[in-house]
MMTF fields as JSON, N, C-alpha, C and O atoms, coordinates in Angstrom:
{
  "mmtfVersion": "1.0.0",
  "mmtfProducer": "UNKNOWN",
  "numBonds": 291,
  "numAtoms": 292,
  "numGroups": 73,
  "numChains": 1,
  "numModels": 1,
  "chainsPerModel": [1],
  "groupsPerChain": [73],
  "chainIdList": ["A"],
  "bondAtomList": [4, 2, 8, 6, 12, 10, 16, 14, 20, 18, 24, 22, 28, 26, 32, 30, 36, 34, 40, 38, 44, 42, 48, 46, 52, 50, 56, 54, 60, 58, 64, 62, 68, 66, 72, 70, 76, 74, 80, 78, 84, 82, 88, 86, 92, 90, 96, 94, 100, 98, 104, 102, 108, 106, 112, 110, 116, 114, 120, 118, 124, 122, 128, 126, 132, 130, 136, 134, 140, 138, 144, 142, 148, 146, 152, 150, 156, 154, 160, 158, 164, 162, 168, 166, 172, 170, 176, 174, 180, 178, 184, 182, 188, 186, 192, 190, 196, 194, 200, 198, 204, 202, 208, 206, 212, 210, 216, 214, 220, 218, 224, 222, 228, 226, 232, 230, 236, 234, 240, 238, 244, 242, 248, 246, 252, 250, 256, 254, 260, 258, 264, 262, 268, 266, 272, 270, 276, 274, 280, 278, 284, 282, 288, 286],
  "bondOrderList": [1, 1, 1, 1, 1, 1, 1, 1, 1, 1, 1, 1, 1, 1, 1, 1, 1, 1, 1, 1, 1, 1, 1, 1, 1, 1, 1, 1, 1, 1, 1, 1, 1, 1, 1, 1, 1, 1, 1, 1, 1, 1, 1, 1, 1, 1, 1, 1, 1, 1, 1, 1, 1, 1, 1, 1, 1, 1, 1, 1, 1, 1, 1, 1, 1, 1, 1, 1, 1, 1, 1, 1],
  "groupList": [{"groupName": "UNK", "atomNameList": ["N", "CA", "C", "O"], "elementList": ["N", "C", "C", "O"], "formalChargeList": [0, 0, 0, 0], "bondAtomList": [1, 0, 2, 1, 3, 2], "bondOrderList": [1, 1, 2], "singleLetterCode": "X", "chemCompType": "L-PEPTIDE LINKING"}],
  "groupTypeList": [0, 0, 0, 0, 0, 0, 0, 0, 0, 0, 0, 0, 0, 0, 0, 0, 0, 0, 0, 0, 0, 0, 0, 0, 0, 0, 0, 0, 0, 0, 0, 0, 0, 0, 0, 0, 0, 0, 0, 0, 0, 0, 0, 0, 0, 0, 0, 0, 0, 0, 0, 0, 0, 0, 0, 0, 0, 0, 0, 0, 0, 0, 0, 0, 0, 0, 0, 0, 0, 0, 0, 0, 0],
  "groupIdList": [1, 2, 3, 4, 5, 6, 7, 8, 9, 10, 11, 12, 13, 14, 15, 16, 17, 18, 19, 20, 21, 22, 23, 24, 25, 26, 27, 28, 29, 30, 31, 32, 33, 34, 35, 36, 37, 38, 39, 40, 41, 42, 43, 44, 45, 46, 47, 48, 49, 50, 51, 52, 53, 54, 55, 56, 57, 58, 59, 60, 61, 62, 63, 64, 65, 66, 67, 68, 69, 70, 71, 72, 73],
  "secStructList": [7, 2, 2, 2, 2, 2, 2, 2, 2, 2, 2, 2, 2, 2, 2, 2, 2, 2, 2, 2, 2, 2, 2, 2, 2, 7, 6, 6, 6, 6, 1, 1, 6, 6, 6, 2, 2, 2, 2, 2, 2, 2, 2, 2, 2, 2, 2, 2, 2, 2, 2, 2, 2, 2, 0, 0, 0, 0, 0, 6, 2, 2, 2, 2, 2, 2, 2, 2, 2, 2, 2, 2, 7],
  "xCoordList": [-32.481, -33.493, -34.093, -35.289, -33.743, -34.305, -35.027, -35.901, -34.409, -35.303, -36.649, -37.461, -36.898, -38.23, -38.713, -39.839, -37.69, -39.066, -39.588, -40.606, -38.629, -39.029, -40.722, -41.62, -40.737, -41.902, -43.427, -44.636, -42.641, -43.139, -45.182, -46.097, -45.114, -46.724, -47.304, -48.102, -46.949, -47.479, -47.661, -48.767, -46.637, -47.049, -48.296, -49.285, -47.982, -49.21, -51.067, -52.055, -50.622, -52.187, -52.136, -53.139, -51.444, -51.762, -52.18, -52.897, -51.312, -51.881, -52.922, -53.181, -53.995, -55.014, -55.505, -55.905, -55.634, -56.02, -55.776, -56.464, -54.534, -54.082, -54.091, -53.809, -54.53, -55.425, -56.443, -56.626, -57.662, -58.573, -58.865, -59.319, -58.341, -57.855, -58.196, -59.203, -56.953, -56.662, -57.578, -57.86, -58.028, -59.184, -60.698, -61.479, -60.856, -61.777, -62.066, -63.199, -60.649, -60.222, -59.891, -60.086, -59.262, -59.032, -59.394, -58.521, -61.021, -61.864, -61.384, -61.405, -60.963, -60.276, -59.299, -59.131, -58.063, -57.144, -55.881, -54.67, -57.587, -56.871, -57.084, -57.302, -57.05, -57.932, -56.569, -56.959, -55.106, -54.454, -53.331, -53.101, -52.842, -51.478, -50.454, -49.691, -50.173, -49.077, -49.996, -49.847, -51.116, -51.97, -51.564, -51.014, -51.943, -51.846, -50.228, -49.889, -49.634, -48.241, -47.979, -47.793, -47.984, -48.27, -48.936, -48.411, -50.236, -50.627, -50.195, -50.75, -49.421, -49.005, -47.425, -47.135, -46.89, -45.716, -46.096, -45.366, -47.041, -47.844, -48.538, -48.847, -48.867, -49.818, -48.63, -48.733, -47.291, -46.193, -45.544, -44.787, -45.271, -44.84, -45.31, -44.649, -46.814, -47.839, -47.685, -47.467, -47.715, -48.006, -45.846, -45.439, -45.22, -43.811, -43.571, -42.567, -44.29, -44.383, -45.347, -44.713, -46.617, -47.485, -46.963, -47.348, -46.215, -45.807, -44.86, -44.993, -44.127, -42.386, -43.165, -42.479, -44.002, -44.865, -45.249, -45.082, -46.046, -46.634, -45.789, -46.284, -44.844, -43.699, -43.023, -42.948, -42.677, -41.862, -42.689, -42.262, -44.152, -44.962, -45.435, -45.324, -46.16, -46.77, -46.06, -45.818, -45.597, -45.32, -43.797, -43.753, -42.692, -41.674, -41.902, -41.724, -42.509, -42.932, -43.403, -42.637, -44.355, -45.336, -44.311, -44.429, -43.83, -42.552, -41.873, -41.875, -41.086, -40.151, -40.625, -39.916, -42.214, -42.616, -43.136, -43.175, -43.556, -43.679, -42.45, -42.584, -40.834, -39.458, -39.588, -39.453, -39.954, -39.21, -40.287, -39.664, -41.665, -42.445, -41.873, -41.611, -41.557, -41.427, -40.426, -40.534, -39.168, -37.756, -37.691, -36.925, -38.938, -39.51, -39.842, -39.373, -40.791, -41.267, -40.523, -41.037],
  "yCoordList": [-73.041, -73.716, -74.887, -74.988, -75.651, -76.45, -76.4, -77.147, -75.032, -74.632, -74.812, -75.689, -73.693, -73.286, -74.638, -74.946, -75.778, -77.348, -77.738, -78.429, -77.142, -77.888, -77.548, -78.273, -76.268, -75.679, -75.791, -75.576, -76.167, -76.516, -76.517, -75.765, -77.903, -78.101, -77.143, -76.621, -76.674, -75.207, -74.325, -73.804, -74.024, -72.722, -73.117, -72.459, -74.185, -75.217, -74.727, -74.297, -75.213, -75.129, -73.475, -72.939, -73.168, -71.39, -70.141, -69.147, -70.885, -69.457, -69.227, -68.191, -70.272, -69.824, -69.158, -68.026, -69.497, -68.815, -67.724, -67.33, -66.923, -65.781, -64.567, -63.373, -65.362, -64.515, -64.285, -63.1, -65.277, -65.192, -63.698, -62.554, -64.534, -63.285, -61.621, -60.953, -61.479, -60.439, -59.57, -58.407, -60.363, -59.987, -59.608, -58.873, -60.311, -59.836, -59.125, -58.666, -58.712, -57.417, -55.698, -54.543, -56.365, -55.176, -55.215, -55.31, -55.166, -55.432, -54.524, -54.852, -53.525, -51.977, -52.112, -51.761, -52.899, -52.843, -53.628, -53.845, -53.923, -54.623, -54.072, -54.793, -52.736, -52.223, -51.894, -51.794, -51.783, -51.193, -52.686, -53.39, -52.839, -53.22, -53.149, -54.112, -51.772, -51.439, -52.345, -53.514, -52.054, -52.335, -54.08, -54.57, -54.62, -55.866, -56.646, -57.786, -55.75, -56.448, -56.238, -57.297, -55.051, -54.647, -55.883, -56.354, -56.153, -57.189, -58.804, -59.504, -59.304, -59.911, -60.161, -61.301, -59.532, -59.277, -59.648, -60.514, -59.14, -59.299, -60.439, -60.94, -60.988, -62.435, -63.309, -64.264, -63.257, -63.991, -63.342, -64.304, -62.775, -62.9, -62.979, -62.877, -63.219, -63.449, -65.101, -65.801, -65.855, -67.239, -67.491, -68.148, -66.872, -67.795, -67.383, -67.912, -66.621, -66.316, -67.673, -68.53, -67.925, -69.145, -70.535, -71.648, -70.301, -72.108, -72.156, -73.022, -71.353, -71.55, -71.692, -72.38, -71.349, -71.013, -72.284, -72.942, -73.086, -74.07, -75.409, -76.452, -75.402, -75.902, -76.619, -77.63, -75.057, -75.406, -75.614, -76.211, -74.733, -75.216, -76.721, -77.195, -77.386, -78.197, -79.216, -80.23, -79.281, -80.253, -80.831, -81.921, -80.569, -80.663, -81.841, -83.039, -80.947, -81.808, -82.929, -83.856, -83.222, -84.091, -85.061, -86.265, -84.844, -85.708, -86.502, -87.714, -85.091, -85.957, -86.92, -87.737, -86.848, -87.545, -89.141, -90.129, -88.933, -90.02, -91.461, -92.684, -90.168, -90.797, -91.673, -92.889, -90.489, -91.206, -92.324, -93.161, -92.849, -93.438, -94.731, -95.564, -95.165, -95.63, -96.522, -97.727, -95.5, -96.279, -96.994, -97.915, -96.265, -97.356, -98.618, -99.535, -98.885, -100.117, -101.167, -102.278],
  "zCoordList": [17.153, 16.368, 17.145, 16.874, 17.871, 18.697, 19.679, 20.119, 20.145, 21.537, 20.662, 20.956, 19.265, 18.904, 18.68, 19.072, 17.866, 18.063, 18.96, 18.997, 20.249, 21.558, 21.783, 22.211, 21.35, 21.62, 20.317, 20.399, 19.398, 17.98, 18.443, 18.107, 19.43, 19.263, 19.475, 18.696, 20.764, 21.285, 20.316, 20.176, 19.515, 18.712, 17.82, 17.497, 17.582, 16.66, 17.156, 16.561, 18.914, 19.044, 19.837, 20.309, 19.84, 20.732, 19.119, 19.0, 18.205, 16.979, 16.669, 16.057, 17.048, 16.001, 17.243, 16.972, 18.686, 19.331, 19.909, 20.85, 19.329, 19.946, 18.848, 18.953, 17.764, 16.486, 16.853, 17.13, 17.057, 17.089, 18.742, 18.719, 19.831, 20.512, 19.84, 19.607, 19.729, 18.678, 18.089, 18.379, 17.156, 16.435, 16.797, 16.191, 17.926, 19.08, 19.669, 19.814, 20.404, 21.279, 20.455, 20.833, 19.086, 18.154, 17.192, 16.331, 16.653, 15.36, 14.609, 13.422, 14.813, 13.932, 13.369, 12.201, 14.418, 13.67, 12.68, 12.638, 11.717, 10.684, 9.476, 8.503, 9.385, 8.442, 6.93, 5.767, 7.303, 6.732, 6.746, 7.729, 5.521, 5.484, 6.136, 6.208, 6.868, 8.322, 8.898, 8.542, 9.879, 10.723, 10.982, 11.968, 10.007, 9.995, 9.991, 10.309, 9.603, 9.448, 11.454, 12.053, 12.225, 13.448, 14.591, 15.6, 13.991, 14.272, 14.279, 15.126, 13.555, 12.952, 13.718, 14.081, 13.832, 14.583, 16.262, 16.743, 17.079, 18.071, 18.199, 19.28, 16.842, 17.548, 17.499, 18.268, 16.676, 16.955, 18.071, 18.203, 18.741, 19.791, 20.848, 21.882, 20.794, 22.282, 21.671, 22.66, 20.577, 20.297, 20.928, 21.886, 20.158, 20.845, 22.633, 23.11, 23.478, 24.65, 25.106, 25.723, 24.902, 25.349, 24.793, 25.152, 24.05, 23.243, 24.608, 25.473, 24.647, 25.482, 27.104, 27.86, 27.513, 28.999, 28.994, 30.021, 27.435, 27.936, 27.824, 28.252, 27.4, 26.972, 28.84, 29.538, 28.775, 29.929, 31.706, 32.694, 31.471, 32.32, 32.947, 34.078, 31.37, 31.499, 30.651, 31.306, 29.243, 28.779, 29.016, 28.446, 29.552, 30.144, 30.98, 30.761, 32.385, 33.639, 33.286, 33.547, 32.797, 31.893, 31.216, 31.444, 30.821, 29.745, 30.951, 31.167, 31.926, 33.213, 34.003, 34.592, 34.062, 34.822, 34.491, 35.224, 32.914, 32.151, 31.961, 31.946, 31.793, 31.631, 32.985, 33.113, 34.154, 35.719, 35.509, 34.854, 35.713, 35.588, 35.047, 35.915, 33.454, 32.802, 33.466, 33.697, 33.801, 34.392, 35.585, 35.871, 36.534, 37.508, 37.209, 37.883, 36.044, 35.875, 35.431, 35.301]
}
């Protein structure tokens, strides 16, 4: 459960865009209740794949570097 807060913002700002995604690329297939539950399953696991990428990419480093920074001064 922590790992996923770690990643919390990310999922925050990557969902709407990996819907919107989605919905772009596959205008069809939202037509059915399966379809969408399918979908749905897929934009959560392309959104907890980019939260955890940007997580550990960018906002990590970003943090370590802020800590080391800080403890310098």
């Amino acid at each position: 459960a922590r790992r996923l807060c770690d990643c919390g913002i990310g999922i925050y700002l990557w969902h709407f865009q990996v819907f919107r995604l989605l919905i772009l690329l596959f205008p069809d297939a939202w037509g059915t209740p399966q379809m969408c539950l399918v979908g749905l399953f897929e934009a959560l696991s392309l959104t907890l794949i980019m939260a955890a990428l940007s997580y550990y990419l960018i906002e990590r480093p970003v943090i370590r570097w802020g800590a080391r920074r800080l403890s310098v001064a």
